[in-house]
PDB file of C-alpha atoms in Angstrom:
ATOM      1  CA  UNK B 176      28.161 -12.628  -0.056  1.00  0.00           C
ATOM      2  CA  UNK B 177      25.103 -10.698  -1.324  1.00  0.00           C
ATOM      3  CA  UNK B 178      24.487 -10.908  -5.116  1.00  0.00           C
ATOM      4  CA  UNK B 179      23.487  -7.235  -5.098  1.00  0.00           C
ATOM      5  CA  UNK B 180      25.716  -6.020  -2.525  1.00  0.00           C
ATOM      6  CA  UNK B 181      28.909  -7.044  -4.594  1.00  0.00           C
ATOM      7  CA  UNK B 182      27.822  -5.174  -7.721  1.00  0.00           C
ATOM      8  CA  UNK B 183      29.517  -1.955  -8.114  1.00  0.00           C
ATOM      9  CA  UNK B 184      27.375   1.399  -8.769  1.00  0.00           C
ATOM     10  CA  UNK B 185      28.796   3.174 -11.832  1.00  0.00           C
ATOM     11  CA  UNK B 186      28.733   6.838 -11.170  1.00  0.00           C
ATOM     12  CA  UNK B 187      27.976   9.114 -14.438  1.00  0.00           C
ATOM     13  CA  UNK B 188      29.722  11.994 -15.403  1.00  0.00           C
ATOM     14  CA  UNK B 189      28.360  15.208 -13.667  1.00  0.00           C
ATOM     15  CA  UNK B 190      27.882  13.427 -10.249  1.00  0.00           C
ATOM     16  CA  UNK B 191      30.295  13.540  -7.390  1.00  0.00           C
ATOM     17  CA  UNK B 192      30.368  11.231  -4.621  1.00  0.00           C
ATOM     18  CA  UNK B 193      32.163  11.656  -1.110  1.00  0.00           C
ATOM     19  CA  UNK B 194      32.269   9.369   1.838  1.00  0.00           C
ATOM     20  CA  UNK B 195      33.393  11.083   5.099  1.00  0.00           C
ATOM     21  CA  UNK B 196      32.669  10.028   8.630  1.00  0.00           C
ATOM     22  CA  UNK B 197      30.019   7.175   7.785  1.00  0.00           C
ATOM     23  CA  UNK B 198      28.088   9.523   5.647  1.00  0.00           C
ATOM     24  CA  UNK B 199      27.705   9.284   1.964  1.00  0.00           C
ATOM     25  CA  UNK B 200      26.654  12.614  -0.124  1.00  0.00           C
ATOM     26  CA  UNK B 201      26.036  12.249  -3.436  1.00  0.00           C
ATOM     27  CA  UNK B 202      25.754  15.680  -5.656  1.00  0.00           C
ATOM     28  CA  UNK B 203      24.335  16.070  -9.050  1.00  0.00           C
ATOM     29  CA  UNK B 204      22.112  18.196 -11.470  1.00  0.00           C
ATOM     30  CA  UNK B 205      19.169  17.563  -9.953  1.00  0.00           C
ATOM     31  CA  UNK B 206      20.093  18.054  -6.149  1.00  0.00           C
ATOM     32  CA  UNK B 207      21.956  16.735  -3.385  1.00  0.00           C
ATOM     33  CA  UNK B 208      21.089  13.603  -1.367  1.00  0.00           C
ATOM     34  CA  UNK B 209      23.121  12.257   1.901  1.00  0.00           C
ATOM     35  CA  UNK B 210      22.777   8.888   3.387  1.00  0.00           C
ATOM     36  CA  UNK B 211      24.009   7.539   6.779  1.00  0.00           C
ATOM     37  CA  UNK B 212      26.396   4.269   6.442  1.00  0.00           C
ATOM     38  CA  UNK B 213      25.997   2.022   9.198  1.00  0.00           C
ATOM     39  CA  UNK B 214      29.291   0.955  11.345  1.00  0.00           C
ATOM     40  CA  UNK B 215      30.654  -2.149   9.707  1.00  0.00           C
ATOM     41  CA  UNK B 216      29.857  -1.057   6.192  1.00  0.00           C
ATOM     42  CA  UNK B 217      32.532   0.501   3.986  1.00  0.00           C
ATOM     43  CA  UNK B 218      31.794   2.169   0.770  1.00  0.00           C
ATOM     44  CA  UNK B 219      34.823   2.781  -1.649  1.00  0.00           C
ATOM     45  CA  UNK B 220      34.766   5.375  -4.598  1.00  0.00           C
ATOM     46  CA  UNK B 221      37.160   4.459  -7.140  1.00  0.00           C
ATOM     47  CA  UNK B 222      37.392   4.524 -11.118  1.00  0.00           C
ATOM     48  CA  UNK B 223      33.758   6.136 -11.274  1.00  0.00           C
ATOM     49  CA  UNK B 224      32.390   3.271  -9.175  1.00  0.00           C
ATOM     50  CA  UNK B 225      31.160   2.880  -5.825  1.00  0.00           C
ATOM     51  CA  UNK B 226      31.650  -0.439  -3.910  1.00  0.00           C
ATOM     52  CA  UNK B 227      29.929  -1.647  -0.824  1.00  0.00           C
ATOM     53  CA  UNK B 228      31.895  -4.355   1.460  1.00  0.00           C
ATOM     54  CA  UNK B 229      31.332  -5.285   4.635  1.00  0.00           C
ATOM     55  CA  UNK B 230      33.707  -6.183   7.497  1.00  0.00           C
ATOM     56  CA  UNK B 231      31.931  -9.422   8.802  1.00  0.00           C
ATOM     57  CA  UNK B 232      29.634 -12.015   8.264  1.00  0.00           C
ATOM     58  CA  UNK B 233      27.211 -11.183  10.918  1.00  0.00           C
ATOM     59  CA  UNK B 234      23.280 -11.286   9.929  1.00  0.00           C
ATOM     60  CA  UNK B 235      22.938  -7.597  10.568  1.00  0.00           C
ATOM     61  CA  UNK B 236      25.755  -6.672   8.002  1.00  0.00           C
ATOM     62  CA  UNK B 237      24.622  -9.185   5.725  1.00  0.00           C
ATOM     63  CA  UNK B 238      21.243  -7.679   5.742  1.00  0.00           C
ATOM     64  CA  UNK B 239      22.499  -4.032   5.272  1.00  0.00           C
ATOM     65  CA  UNK B 240      25.150  -4.804   2.387  1.00  0.00           C
ATOM     66  CA  UNK B 241      22.548  -5.116  -0.267  1.00  0.00           C
ATOM     67  CA  UNK B 242      20.351  -2.338   1.261  1.00  0.00           C
ATOM     68  CA  UNK B 243      23.129   0.211   1.122  1.00  0.00           C
ATOM     69  CA  UNK B 244      23.984  -0.582  -2.268  1.00  0.00           C
ATOM     70  CA  UNK B 245      20.635  -0.328  -3.763  1.00  0.00           C
ATOM     71  CA  UNK B 246      20.116   3.004  -1.815  1.00  0.00           C
ATOM     72  CA  UNK B 247      23.700   4.298  -3.371  1.00  0.00           C
ATOM     73  CA  UNK B 248      22.285   3.340  -6.848  1.00  0.00           C
ATOM     74  CA  UNK B 249      18.972   4.900  -6.215  1.00  0.00           C
ATOM     75  CA  UNK B 250      20.724   8.217  -4.746  1.00  0.00           C
ATOM     76  CA  UNK B 251      22.881   8.242  -8.254  1.00  0.00           C
ATOM     77  CA  UNK B 252      19.763   7.681 -10.342  1.00  0.00           C
ATOM     78  CA  UNK B 253      17.933  10.466  -8.744  1.00  0.00           C
ATOM     79  CA  UNK B 254      20.326  13.233  -8.815  1.00  0.00           C
ATOM     80  CA  UNK B 255      21.173  12.373 -12.424  1.00  0.00           C
ATOM     81  CA  UNK B 256      17.830  11.510 -14.111  1.00  0.00           C
ATOM     82  CA  UNK B 257      15.293  11.849 -11.330  1.00  0.00           C
ATOM     83  CA  UNK B 258      12.055  10.150 -10.410  1.00  0.00           C
ATOM     84  CA  UNK B 259       8.512  10.246 -11.754  1.00  0.00           C
ATOM     85  CA  UNK B 260       5.180   8.419 -10.689  1.00  0.00           C
ATOM     86  CA  UNK B 261       1.811   9.087 -12.282  1.00  0.00           C
ATOM     87  CA  UNK B 262      -1.389   9.170 -10.770  1.00  0.00           C
ATOM     88  CA  UNK B 263      -4.844   9.106 -12.343  1.00  0.00           C
ATOM     89  CA  UNK B 264      -7.853  10.378 -10.859  1.00  0.00           C
ATOM     90  CA  UNK B 265     -11.059   8.957 -12.241  1.00  0.00           C
ATOM     91  CA  UNK B 266     -14.726   9.703 -11.255  1.00  0.00           C
ATOM     92  CA  UNK B 267     -17.255  12.196 -11.963  1.00  0.00           C
ATOM     93  CA  UNK B 268     -16.093  15.530 -10.619  1.00  0.00           C
ATOM     94  CA  UNK B 269     -12.740  13.785  -9.394  1.00  0.00           C
ATOM     95  CA  UNK B 270      -9.783  16.395  -9.659  1.00  0.00           C
ATOM     96  CA  UNK B 271      -6.632  17.942  -8.604  1.00  0.00           C
ATOM     97  CA  UNK B 272      -5.901  21.578  -8.705  1.00  0.00           C
ATOM     98  CA  UNK B 273      -2.270  23.138  -7.695  1.00  0.00           C
ATOM     99  CA  UNK B 274      -2.486  26.316  -5.552  1.00  0.00           C
ATOM    100  CA  UNK B 275       1.117  27.375  -4.810  1.00  0.00           C
ATOM    101  CA  UNK B 276       2.783  24.497  -2.678  1.00  0.00           C
ATOM    102  CA  UNK B 277      -0.480  23.034  -2.076  1.00  0.00           C
ATOM    103  CA  UNK B 278      -2.509  20.327  -4.224  1.00  0.00           C
ATOM    104  CA  UNK B 279      -6.154  20.302  -3.381  1.00  0.00           C
ATOM    105  CA  UNK B 280      -7.796  17.231  -4.477  1.00  0.00           C
ATOM    106  CA  UNK B 281     -11.811  17.089  -4.935  1.00  0.00           C
ATOM    107  CA  UNK B 282     -12.536  13.192  -4.433  1.00  0.00           C
ATOM    108  CA  UNK B 283     -16.338  13.212  -4.108  1.00  0.00           C
ATOM    109  CA  UNK B 284     -16.017  14.061  -0.017  1.00  0.00           C
ATOM    110  CA  UNK B 285     -17.933  17.026   1.590  1.00  0.00           C
ATOM    111  CA  UNK B 286     -14.635  18.853   1.764  1.00  0.00           C
ATOM    112  CA  UNK B 287     -11.428  19.244  -0.491  1.00  0.00           C
ATOM    113  CA  UNK B 288      -8.376  17.594   0.566  1.00  0.00           C
ATOM    114  CA  UNK B 289      -5.213  19.858   0.668  1.00  0.00           C
ATOM    115  CA  UNK B 290      -1.685  18.163   0.353  1.00  0.00           C
ATOM    116  CA  UNK B 291       1.233  19.996   1.208  1.00  0.00           C
ATOM    117  CA  UNK B 292       4.082  19.542  -1.408  1.00  0.00           C
ATOM    118  CA  UNK B 293       7.008  18.297   0.094  1.00  0.00           C
ATOM    119  CA  UNK B 294      10.494  19.963  -0.349  1.00  0.00           C
ATOM    120  CA  UNK B 295      12.549  18.077  -3.285  1.00  0.00           C
ATOM    121  CA  UNK B 296       9.196  16.988  -4.887  1.00  0.00           C
ATOM    122  CA  UNK B 297       7.385  18.724  -7.766  1.00  0.00           C
ATOM    123  CA  UNK B 298       3.920  18.173  -8.716  1.00  0.00           C
ATOM    124  CA  UNK B 299       2.111  19.067 -12.350  1.00  0.00           C
ATOM    125  CA  UNK B 300      -1.465  18.369 -13.540  1.00  0.00           C
ATOM    126  CA  UNK B 301      -2.278  17.078 -16.766  1.00  0.00           C
ATOM    127  CA  UNK B 302      -5.699  16.557 -18.403  1.00  0.00           C
ATOM    128  CA  UNK B 303      -7.868  18.790 -16.827  1.00  0.00           C
ATOM    129  CA  UNK B 304      -6.424  18.113 -13.448  1.00  0.00           C
ATOM    130  CA  UNK B 305      -6.971  14.085 -13.692  1.00  0.00           C
ATOM    131  CA  UNK B 306      -3.365  13.128 -14.272  1.00  0.00           C
ATOM    132  CA  UNK B 307      -0.927  14.091 -11.493  1.00  0.00           C
ATOM    133  CA  UNK B 308       2.580  13.661 -12.387  1.00  0.00           C
ATOM    134  CA  UNK B 309       5.152  13.671  -9.361  1.00  0.00           C
ATOM    135  CA  UNK B 310       8.820  14.202 -10.002  1.00  0.00           C
ATOM    136  CA  UNK B 311      11.870  14.533  -7.773  1.00  0.00           C
ATOM    137  CA  UNK B 312      15.187  13.730  -7.328  1.00  0.00           C
ATOM    138  CA  UNK B 313      14.691  11.300  -4.054  1.00  0.00           C
ATOM    139  CA  UNK B 314      13.074   8.079  -4.697  1.00  0.00           C
ATOM    140  CA  UNK B 315      11.507   7.509  -1.237  1.00  0.00           C
ATOM    141  CA  UNK B 316       9.985  11.162  -1.062  1.00  0.00           C
ATOM    142  CA  UNK B 317       8.548  10.636  -4.864  1.00  0.00           C
ATOM    143  CA  UNK B 318       6.836   7.385  -3.826  1.00  0.00           C
ATOM    144  CA  UNK B 319       5.768   8.423  -0.197  1.00  0.00           C
ATOM    145  CA  UNK B 320       4.004  11.502  -1.908  1.00  0.00           C
ATOM    146  CA  UNK B 321       2.256   9.169  -4.509  1.00  0.00           C
ATOM    147  CA  UNK B 322       1.541   6.538  -1.862  1.00  0.00           C
ATOM    148  CA  UNK B 323      -0.157   9.346   0.081  1.00  0.00           C
ATOM    149  CA  UNK B 324      -2.223  10.721  -2.721  1.00  0.00           C
ATOM    150  CA  UNK B 325      -3.559   7.467  -3.689  1.00  0.00           C
ATOM    151  CA  UNK B 326      -4.224   6.651  -0.025  1.00  0.00           C
ATOM    152  CA  UNK B 327      -7.149   9.669   0.135  1.00  0.00           C
ATOM    153  CA  UNK B 328      -9.289   7.606  -2.132  1.00  0.00           C
ATOM    154  CA  UNK B 329      -8.140   4.022  -3.212  1.00  0.00           C
ATOM    155  CA  UNK B 330      -9.735   3.216  -6.883  1.00  0.00           C
ATOM    156  CA  UNK B 331     -12.693   0.877  -6.016  1.00  0.00           C
ATOM    157  CA  UNK B 332     -13.314  -2.351  -7.670  1.00  0.00           C
ATOM    158  CA  UNK B 333     -17.120  -1.773  -8.845  1.00  0.00           C
ATOM    159  CA  UNK B 334     -16.688   1.754 -10.694  1.00  0.00           C
ATOM    160  CA  UNK B 335     -13.425   1.935 -10.872  1.00  0.00           C
ATOM    161  CA  UNK B 336     -13.476   5.600  -9.622  1.00  0.00           C
ATOM    162  CA  UNK B 337     -10.763   6.979  -6.955  1.00  0.00           C
ATOM    163  CA  UNK B 338      -6.944   7.296  -7.595  1.00  0.00           C
ATOM    164  CA  UNK B 339      -4.562   5.079  -9.035  1.00  0.00           C
ATOM    165  CA  UNK B 340      -1.297   4.629 -10.439  1.00  0.00           C
ATOM    166  CA  UNK B 341      -0.810   4.904 -14.161  1.00  0.00           C
ATOM    167  CA  UNK B 342       0.349   1.610 -14.732  1.00  0.00           C
ATOM    168  CA  UNK B 343      -2.022  -0.379 -11.939  1.00  0.00           C
ATOM    169  CA  UNK B 344      -4.997  -2.390 -13.458  1.00  0.00           C
ATOM    170  CA  UNK B 345      -8.052  -2.471 -11.422  1.00  0.00           C
ATOM    171  CA  UNK B 346      -9.686  -6.149 -11.146  1.00  0.00           C
ATOM    172  CA  UNK B 347     -13.494  -4.845 -11.968  1.00  0.00           C
ATOM    173  CA  UNK B 348     -16.130  -7.114 -10.154  1.00  0.00           C
ATOM    174  CA  UNK B 349     -19.572  -7.539 -10.994  1.00  0.00           C
ATOM    175  CA  UNK B 350     -22.596  -5.518  -9.460  1.00  0.00           C
ATOM    176  CA  UNK B 351     -25.137  -6.999  -7.058  1.00  0.00           C
ATOM    177  CA  UNK B 352     -27.480  -9.443  -9.450  1.00  0.00           C
ATOM    178  CA  UNK B 353     -30.853  -8.759  -9.631  1.00  0.00           C
ATOM    179  CA  UNK B 354     -33.013 -11.744  -8.936  1.00  0.00           C
TER     180      UNK B 354
END
């Protein structure tokens, strides 16, 4: 039995959960999320809890059991509280500017990078455009947006310039030694 899969997911007040036709729908104050439930996995909603059960012990269903429970917990957390990721932009002249639903990044290239903000994700800038705060109710979309912005110029280990997560530490290297 999956240790994660057998734990129930508690449903806070203000969140409604429906499971019909192998589709899980969760609505809350922040938004609405849906997730397809694979055949062989059964979700039960009772006593303000979601329990995940599998019909047999096949390898595929054992793998999906804990995964689906974690996805349901993330969905409940997202529609009730939301998710936040913070990125820091470091470097001389490196910054971000919001123009409508587009984040324009100046990262030392000969051109600016335009990042279209996906639906369900909000981006705010702090500290003269050097801190990008990404918020949303879908954990996957928030994480994907943060990873994509970071991938434009990952922080390098010599001067530390580039885009990094706020809680990420960059191991600095010594420069070239002069003989």
